[in-house]
Short mmCIF file of C-alpha atoms and ligand atoms in Angstrom, two decimals:
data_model
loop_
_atom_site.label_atom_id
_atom_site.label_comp_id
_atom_site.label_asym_id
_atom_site.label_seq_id
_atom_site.Cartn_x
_atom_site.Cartn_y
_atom_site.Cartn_z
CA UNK A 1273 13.36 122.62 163.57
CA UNK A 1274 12.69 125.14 166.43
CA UNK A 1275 9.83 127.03 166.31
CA UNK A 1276 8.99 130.38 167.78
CA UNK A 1277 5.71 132.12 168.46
CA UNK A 1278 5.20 134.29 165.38
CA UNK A 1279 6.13 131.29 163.03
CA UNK A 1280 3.35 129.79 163.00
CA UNK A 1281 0.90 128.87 160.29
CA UNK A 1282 -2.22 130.32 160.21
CA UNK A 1283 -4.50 128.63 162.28
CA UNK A 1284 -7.71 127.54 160.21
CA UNK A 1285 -11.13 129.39 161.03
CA UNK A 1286 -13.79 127.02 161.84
CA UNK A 1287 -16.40 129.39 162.46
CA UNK A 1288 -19.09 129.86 159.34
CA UNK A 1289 -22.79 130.65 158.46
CA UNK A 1290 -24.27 127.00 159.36
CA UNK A 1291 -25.53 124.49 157.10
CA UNK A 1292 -22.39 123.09 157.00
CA UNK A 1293 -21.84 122.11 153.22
CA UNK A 1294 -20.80 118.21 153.35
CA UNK A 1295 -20.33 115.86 149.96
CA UNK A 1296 -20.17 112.17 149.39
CA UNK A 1297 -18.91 109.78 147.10
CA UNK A 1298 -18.24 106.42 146.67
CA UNK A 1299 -14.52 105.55 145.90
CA UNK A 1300 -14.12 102.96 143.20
CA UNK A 1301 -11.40 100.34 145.35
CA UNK A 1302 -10.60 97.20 143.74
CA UNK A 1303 -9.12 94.29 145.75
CA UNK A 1304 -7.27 92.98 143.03
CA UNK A 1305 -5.40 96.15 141.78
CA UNK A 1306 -6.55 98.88 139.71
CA UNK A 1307 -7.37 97.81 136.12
CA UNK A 1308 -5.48 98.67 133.05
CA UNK A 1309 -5.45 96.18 130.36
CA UNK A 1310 -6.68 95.12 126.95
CA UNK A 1311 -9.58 92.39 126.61
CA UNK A 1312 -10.55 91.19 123.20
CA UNK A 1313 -14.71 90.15 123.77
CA UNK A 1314 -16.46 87.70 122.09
CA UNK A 1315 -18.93 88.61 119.95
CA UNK A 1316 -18.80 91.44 117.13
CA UNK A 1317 -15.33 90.96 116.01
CA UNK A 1318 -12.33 93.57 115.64
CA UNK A 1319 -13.27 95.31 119.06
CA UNK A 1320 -10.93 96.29 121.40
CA UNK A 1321 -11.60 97.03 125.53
CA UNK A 1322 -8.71 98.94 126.88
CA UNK A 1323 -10.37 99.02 130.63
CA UNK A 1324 -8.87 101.61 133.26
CA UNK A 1325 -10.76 101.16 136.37
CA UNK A 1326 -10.70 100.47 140.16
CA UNK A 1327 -8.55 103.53 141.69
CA UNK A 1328 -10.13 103.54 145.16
CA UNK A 1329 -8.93 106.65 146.52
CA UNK A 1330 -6.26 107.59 144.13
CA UNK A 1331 -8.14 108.50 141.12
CA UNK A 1332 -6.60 111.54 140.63
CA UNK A 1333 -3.41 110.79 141.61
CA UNK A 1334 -2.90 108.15 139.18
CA UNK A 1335 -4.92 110.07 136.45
CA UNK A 1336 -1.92 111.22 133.82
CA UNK A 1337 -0.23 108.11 134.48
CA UNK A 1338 -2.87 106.08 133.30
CA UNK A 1339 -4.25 107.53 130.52
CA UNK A 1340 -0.84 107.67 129.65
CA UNK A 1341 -0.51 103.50 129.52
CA UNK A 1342 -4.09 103.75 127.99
CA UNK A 1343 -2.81 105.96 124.72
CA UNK A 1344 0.14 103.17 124.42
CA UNK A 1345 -2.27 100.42 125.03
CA UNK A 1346 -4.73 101.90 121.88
CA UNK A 1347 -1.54 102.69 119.83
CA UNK A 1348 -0.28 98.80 120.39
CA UNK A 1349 -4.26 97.74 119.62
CA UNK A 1350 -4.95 99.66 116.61
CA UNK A 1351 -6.67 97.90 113.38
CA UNK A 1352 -4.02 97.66 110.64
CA UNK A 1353 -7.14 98.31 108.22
CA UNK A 1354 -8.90 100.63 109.85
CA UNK A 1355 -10.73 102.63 110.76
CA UNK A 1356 -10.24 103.44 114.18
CA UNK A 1357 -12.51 105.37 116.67
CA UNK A 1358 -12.38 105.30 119.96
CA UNK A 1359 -15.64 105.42 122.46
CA UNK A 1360 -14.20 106.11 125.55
CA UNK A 1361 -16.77 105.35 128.41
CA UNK A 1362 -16.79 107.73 131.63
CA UNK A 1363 -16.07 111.23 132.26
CA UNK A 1364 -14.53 111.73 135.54
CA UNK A 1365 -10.80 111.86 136.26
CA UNK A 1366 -9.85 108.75 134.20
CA UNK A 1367 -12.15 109.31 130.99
CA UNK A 1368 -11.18 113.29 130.23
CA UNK A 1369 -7.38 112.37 131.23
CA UNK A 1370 -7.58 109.46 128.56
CA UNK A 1371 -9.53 111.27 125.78
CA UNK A 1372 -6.94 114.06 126.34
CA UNK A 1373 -4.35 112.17 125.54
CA UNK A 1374 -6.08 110.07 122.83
CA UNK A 1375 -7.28 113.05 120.97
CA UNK A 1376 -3.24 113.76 120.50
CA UNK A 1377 -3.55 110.74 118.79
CA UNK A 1378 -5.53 112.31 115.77
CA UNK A 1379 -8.45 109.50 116.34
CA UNK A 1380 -12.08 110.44 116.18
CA UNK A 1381 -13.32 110.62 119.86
CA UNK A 1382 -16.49 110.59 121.72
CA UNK A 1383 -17.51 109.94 125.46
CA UNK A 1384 -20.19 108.49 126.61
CA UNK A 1385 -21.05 108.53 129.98
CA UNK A 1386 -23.92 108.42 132.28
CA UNK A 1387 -23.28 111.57 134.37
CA UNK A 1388 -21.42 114.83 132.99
CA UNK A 1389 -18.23 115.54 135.13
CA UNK A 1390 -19.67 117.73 137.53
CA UNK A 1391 -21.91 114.62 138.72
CA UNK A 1392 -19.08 112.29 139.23
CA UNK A 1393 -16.97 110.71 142.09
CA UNK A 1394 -14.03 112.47 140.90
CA UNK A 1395 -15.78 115.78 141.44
CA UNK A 1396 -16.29 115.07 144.92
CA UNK A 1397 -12.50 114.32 145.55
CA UNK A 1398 -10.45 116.26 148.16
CA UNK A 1399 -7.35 116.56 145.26
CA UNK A 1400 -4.06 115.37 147.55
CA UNK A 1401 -1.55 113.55 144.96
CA UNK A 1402 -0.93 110.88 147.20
CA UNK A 1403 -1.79 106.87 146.63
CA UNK A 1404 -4.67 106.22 149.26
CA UNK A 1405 -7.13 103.53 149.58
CA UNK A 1406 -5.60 102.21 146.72
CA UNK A 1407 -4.44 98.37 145.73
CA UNK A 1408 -1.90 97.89 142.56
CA UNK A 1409 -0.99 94.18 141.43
CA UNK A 1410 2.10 95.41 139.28
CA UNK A 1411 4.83 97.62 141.37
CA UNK A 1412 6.39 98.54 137.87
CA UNK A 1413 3.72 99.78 136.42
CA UNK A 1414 2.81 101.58 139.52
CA UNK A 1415 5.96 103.42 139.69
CA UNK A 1416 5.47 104.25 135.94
CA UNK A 1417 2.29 105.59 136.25
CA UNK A 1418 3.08 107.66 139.35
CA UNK A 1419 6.40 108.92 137.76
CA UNK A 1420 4.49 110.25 135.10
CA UNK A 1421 1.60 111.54 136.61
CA UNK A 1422 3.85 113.14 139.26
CA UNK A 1423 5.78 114.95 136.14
CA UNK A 1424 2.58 115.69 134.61
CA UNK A 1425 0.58 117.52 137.53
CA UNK A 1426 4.00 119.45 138.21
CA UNK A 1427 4.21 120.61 134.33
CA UNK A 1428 0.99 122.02 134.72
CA UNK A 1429 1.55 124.01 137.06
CA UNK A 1430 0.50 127.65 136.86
CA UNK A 1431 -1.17 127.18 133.42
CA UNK A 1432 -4.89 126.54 135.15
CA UNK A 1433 -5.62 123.33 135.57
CA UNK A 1434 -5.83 124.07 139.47
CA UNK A 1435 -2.51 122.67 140.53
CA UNK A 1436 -0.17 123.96 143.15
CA UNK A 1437 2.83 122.46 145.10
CA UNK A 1438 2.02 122.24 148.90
CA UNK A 1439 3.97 120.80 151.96
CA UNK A 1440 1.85 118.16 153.69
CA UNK A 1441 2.19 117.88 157.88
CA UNK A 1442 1.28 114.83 159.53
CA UNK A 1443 2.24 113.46 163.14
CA UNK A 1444 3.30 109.87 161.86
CA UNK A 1445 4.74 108.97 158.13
CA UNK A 1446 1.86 109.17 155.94
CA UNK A 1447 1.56 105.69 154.07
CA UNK A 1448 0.60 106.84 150.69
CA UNK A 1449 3.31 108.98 150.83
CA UNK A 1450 5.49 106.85 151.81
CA UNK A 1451 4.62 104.72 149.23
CA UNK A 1452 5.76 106.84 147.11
CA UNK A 1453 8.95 107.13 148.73
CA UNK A 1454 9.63 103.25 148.50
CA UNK A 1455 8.11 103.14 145.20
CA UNK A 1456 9.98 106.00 143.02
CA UNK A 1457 13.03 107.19 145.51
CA UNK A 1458 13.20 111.08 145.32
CA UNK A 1459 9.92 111.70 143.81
CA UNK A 1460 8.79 113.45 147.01
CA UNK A 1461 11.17 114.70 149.92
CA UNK A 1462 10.11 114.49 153.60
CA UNK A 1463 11.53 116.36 156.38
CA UNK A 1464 11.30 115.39 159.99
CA UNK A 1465 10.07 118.49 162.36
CA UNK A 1466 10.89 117.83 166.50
CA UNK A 1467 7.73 119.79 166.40
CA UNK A 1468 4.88 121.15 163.91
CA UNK A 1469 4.17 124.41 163.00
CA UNK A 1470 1.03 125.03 165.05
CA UNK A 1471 0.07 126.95 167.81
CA UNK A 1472 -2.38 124.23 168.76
CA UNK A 1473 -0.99 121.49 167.86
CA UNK A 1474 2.45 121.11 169.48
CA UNK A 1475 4.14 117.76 168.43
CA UNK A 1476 6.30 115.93 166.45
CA UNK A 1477 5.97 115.04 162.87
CA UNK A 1478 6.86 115.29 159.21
CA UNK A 1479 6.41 117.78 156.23
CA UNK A 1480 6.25 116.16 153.00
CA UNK A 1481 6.46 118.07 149.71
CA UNK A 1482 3.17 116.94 147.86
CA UNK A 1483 0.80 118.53 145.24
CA UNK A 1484 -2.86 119.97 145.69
CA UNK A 1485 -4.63 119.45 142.68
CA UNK A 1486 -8.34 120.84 142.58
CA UNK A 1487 -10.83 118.61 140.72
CA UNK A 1488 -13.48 121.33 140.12
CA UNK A 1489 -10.45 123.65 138.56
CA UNK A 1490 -9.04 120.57 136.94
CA UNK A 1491 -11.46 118.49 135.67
CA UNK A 1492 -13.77 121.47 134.08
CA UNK A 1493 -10.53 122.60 132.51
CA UNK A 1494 -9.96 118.97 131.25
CA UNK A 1495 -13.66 119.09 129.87
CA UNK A 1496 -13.39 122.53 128.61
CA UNK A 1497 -10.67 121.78 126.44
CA UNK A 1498 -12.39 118.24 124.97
CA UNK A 1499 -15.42 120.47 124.29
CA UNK A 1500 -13.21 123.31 122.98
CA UNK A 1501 -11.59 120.77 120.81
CA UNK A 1502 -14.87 119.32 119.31
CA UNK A 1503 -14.89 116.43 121.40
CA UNK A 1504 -18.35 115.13 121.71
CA UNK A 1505 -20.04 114.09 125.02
CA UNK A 1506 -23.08 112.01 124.79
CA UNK A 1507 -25.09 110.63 127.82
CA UNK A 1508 -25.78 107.32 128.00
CA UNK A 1509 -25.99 104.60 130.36
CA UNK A 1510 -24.67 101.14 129.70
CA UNK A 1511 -26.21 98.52 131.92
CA UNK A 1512 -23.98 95.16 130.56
CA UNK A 1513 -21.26 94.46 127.91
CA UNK A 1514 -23.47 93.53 125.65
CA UNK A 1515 -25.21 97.21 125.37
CA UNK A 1516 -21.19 98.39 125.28
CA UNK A 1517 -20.66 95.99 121.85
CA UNK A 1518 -23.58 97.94 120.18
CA UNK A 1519 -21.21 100.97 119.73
CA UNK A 1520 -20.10 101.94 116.36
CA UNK A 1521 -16.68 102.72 117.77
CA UNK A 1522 -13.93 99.98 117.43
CA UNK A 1523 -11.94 100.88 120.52
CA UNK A 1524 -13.78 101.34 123.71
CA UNK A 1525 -11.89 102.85 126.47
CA UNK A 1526 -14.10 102.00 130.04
CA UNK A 1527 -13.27 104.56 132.72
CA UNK A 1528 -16.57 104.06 134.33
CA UNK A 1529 -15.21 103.55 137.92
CA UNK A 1530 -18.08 101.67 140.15
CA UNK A 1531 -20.16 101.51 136.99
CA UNK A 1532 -17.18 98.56 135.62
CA UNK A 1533 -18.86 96.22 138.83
CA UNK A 1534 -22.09 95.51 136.85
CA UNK A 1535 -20.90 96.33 133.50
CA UNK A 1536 -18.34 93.98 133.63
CA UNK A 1537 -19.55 91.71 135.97
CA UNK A 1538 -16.31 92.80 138.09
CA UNK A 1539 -17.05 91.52 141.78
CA UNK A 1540 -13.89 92.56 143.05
CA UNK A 1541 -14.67 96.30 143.29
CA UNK A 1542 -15.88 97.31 145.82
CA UNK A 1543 -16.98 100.70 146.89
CA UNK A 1544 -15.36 102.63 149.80
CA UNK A 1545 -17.35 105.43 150.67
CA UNK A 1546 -15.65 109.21 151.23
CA UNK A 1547 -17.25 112.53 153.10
CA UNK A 1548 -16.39 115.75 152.89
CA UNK A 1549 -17.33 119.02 155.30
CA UNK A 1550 -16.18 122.13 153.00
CA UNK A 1551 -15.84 125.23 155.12
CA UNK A 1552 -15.51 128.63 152.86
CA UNK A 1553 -12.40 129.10 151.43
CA UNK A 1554 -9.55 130.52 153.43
CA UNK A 1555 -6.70 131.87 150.97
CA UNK A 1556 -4.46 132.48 153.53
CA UNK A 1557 -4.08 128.67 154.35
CA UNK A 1558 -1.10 127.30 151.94
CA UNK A 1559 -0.26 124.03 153.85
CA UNK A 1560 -2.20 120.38 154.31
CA UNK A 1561 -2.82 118.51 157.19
CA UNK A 1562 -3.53 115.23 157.16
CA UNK A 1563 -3.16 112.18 160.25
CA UNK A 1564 -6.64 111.25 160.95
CA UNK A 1565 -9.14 113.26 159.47
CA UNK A 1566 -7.48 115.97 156.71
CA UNK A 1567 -7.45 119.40 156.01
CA UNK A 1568 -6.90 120.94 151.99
CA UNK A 1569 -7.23 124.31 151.53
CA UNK A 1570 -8.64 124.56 147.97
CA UNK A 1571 -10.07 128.24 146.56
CA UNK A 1572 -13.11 126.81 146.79
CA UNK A 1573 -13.49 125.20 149.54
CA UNK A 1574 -11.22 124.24 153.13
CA UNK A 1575 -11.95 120.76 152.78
CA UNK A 1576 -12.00 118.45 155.87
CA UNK A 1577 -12.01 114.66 155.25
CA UNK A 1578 -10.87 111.72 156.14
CA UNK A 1579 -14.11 108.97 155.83
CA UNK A 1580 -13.35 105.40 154.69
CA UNK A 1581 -16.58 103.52 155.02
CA UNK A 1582 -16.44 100.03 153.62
CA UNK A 1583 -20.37 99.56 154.85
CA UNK A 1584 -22.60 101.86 154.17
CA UNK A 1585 -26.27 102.44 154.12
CA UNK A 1586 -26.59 105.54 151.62
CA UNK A 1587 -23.93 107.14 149.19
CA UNK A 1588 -25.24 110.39 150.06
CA UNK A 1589 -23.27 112.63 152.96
CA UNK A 1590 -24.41 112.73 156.26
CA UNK A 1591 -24.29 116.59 157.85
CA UNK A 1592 -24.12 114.59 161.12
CA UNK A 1593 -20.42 112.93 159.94
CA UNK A 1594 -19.39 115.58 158.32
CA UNK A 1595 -19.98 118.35 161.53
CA UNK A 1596 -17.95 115.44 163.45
CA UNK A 1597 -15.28 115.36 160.91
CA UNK A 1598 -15.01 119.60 161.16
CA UNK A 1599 -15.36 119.21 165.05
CA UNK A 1600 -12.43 116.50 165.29
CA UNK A 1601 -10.26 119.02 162.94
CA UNK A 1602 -10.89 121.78 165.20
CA UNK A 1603 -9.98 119.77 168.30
CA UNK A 1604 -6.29 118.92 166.36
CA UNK A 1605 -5.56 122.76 164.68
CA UNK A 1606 -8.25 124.71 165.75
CA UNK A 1607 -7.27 124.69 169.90
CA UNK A 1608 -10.90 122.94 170.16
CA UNK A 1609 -11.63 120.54 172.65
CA UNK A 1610 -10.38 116.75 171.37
CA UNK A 1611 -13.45 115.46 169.49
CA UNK A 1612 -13.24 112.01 168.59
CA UNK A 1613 -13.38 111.17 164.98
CA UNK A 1614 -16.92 109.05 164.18
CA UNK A 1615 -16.79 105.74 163.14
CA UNK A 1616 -15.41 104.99 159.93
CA UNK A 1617 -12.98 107.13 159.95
CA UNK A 1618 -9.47 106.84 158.26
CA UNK A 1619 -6.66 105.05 160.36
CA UNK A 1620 -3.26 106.04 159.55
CA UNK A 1621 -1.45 103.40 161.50
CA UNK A 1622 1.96 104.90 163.64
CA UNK A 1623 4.04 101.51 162.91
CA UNK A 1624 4.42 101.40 158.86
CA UNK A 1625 4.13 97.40 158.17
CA UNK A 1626 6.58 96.64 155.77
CA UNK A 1627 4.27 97.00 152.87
CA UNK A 1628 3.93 94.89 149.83
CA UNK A 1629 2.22 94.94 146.72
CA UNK A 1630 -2.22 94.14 147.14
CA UNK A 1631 -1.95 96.21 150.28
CA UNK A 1632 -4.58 98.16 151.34
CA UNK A 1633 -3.27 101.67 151.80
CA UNK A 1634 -5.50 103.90 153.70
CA UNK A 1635 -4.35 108.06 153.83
C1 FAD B 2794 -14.29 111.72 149.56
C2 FAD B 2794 -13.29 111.37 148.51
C3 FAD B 2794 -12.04 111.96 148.53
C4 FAD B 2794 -11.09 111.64 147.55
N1 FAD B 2794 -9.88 112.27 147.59
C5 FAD B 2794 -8.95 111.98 146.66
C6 FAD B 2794 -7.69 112.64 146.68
O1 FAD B 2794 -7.44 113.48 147.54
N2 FAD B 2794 -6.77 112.29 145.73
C7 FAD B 2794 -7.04 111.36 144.77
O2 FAD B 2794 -6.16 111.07 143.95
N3 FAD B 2794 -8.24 110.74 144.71
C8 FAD B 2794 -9.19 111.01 145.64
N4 FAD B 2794 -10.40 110.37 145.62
C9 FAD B 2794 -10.60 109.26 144.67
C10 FAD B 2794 -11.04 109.72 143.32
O3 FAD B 2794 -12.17 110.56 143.44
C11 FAD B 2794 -11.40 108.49 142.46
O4 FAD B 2794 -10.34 107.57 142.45
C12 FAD B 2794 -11.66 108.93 141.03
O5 FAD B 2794 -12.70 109.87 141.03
C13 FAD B 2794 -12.02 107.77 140.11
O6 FAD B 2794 -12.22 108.32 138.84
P1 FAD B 2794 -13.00 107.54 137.70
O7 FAD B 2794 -12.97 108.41 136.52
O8 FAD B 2794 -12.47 106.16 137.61
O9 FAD B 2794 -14.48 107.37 138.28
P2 FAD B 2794 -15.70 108.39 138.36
O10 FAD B 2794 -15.28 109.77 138.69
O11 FAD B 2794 -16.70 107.74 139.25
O12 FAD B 2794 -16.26 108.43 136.88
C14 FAD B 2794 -16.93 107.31 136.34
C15 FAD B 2794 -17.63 107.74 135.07
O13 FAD B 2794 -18.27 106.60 134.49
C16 FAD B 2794 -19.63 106.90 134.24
N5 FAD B 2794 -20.39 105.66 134.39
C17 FAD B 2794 -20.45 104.85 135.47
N6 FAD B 2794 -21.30 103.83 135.23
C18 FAD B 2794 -21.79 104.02 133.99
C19 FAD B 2794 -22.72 103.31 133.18
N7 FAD B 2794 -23.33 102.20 133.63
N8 FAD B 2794 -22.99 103.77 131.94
C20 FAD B 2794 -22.39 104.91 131.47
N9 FAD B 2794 -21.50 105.62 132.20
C21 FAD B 2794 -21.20 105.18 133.45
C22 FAD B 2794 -20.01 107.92 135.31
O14 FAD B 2794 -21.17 108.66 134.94
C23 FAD B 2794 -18.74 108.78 135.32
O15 FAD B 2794 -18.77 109.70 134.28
C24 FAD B 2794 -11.39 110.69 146.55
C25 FAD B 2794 -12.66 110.11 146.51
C26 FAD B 2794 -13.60 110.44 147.48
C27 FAD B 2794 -14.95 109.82 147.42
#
């Protein structure tokens, strides 16, 4: 594609009234795969734990595919002589996408859950659909659940729930994305640019066609609607199974994320922590950036990223990071000098490995 001065894209600002605003979390990556099956306990009998857990940096992604499996997984579990109610345990991304679709189900519903959803991991999520930071044990039910999540975020489109479609640019094929690609052929195009659209940033590279979904829009429009629909939310903390056994309900649904570790005595999850600089918004930014660091315009927020600490002292951001992260960014679009990025920061290798299922995917 030739480009000529005039066509290009905006060029973000990076100048704002300091403190910088910079967020945290700690992504809930399981070696083993992402969870999403059905365990029977011992102990009070006729109780069902569909679990849904373990989505690393995909969470939202995956979110409408899973809960998705999780309704079938209740419908295939349900007690012949009732009655059935369902606890489900968690309110970020994975517990309001799976009461949503549960509550279609016509079964009473509460969550419980230790933080409300403005206090959760998924709140603190840039909202790229893409796979990152992500390991899956099952490649069918992988491409399931991103087929229909993929459909899902795109139906909702334009009906507030904060979703938008948005081309992607990076300087090397993005490995979630391509993923995707190898995963569910067609789901998500990819063109190949002899040089990107940026005044600053004058290379080769790829647009992909990808979706920005924003978790504040999303998930208080997710939790608006439980509430609306007489959903109950209840806050309470559960520190092992057996405390989880003591509900009344007969189906529990656990979307607790990092919680599952000690709940469930899980040892294979382990937390990969994310930070996040958010300049004001800029509305006249429509594309993403991502190679290493990222950039998603949001309305909230232009969010930088692109942290993947696997040891960590503290959960909680560090404005130190974060500057480096917005500093980096500027270096790449901004016509800033090159800033390194700090340690811990994503790589997004330039040779794809061919990739195989229990990978570590990092984008
Ligand atoms: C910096 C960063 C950027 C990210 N960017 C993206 C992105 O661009 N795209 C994407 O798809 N994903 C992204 N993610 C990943 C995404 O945020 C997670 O995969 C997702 O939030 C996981 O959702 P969850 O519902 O499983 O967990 P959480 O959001 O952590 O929710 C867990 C719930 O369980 C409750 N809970 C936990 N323990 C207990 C307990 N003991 N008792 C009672 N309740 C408990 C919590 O209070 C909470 O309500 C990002 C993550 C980070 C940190």
């Amino acid at each position: 594609m030739a480009i000529t001065a005039g066509a290009f894209l905006p060029t973000p600002s990076f100048t704002f009234t300091p403190p910088l605003r910079c967020i945290a979390g700690v992504r809930p990556f399981r070696t083993s795969g992402f969870r999403l099956d059905v365990e029977r306990p011992a102990g009070p009998a006729g109780k069902v734990i569909v679990h849904n857990y373990g989505h690393g940096g995909a969470g939202i992604s995956l979110s409408w595919g899973c809960a998705s499996k999780v309704r079938g997984l209740v419908r295939d579990n349900l007690s012949p002589s009732g009655p059935n109610a369902v606890a489900v345990l968690g309110s970020g991304v994975m517990g309001l996408t799976a009461a949503t679709l549960l509550r279609g189900m016509g079964l009473p519903i509460t969550i419980y859950t230790e933080h409300p959803w403005t206090c959760t991991t998924s709140a603190v999520a840039g909202g790229q659909w893409a796979p990152s930071i992500v390991n899956y044990a099952d490649r069918g039910q992988l491409k399931e659940v991103l087929e229909i999540s993929h459909a899902a975020f795109k139906a909702s489109i334009g009906n507030g729930f904060g979703v938008s479609e948005r081309p992607n640019y990076t300087t090397a094929p993005a490995e979630a994305l391509e993923l995707v690609r190898r995963v569910c052929p067609g789901l998500i195009a990819r063109r190949e640019l002899s040089r990107l659209p940026f005044e600053h940033h004058a290379v080769r590279g790829f647009e992909y066609q990808t979706l920005l979904i924003e978790p504040p829009t999303f998930l208080k429009r997710l939790n608006d609607d439980l509430a609306g629909a007489g959903v109950p939310v209840v806050i309470r903390s559960f520190a092992r199974l057996t405390d989880v056994l003591q509900l009344q309900e007969n189906i529990i649904v656990n979307c607790t994320g990092m919680g599952a570790k000690n709940i469930f005595n899980d040892w294979d999850m382990q937390g990969r922590k994310g930070q996040l600089a958010l300049l004001p918004a800029q509305p006249r930014l429509q594309y993403l950036y991502s190679k290493k660091g990222y950039m998603f315009p949001r309305a909230d927020a232009v969010v930088i990223g692109g942290s993947d600490e696997k040891v960590f002292a503290s959960p909680a951001a560090d404005p130190i990071f974060c500057q480096k992260l917005v500093d980096h960014m500027k270096g790449v679009l901004g016509g800033g000098p090159p800033v390194p990025l700090p340690r811990g920061h994503i790589h997004y290798p330039d040779n794809l490995p061919d990739l195989a299922p229990r990978e570590v995917l990092t984008g």
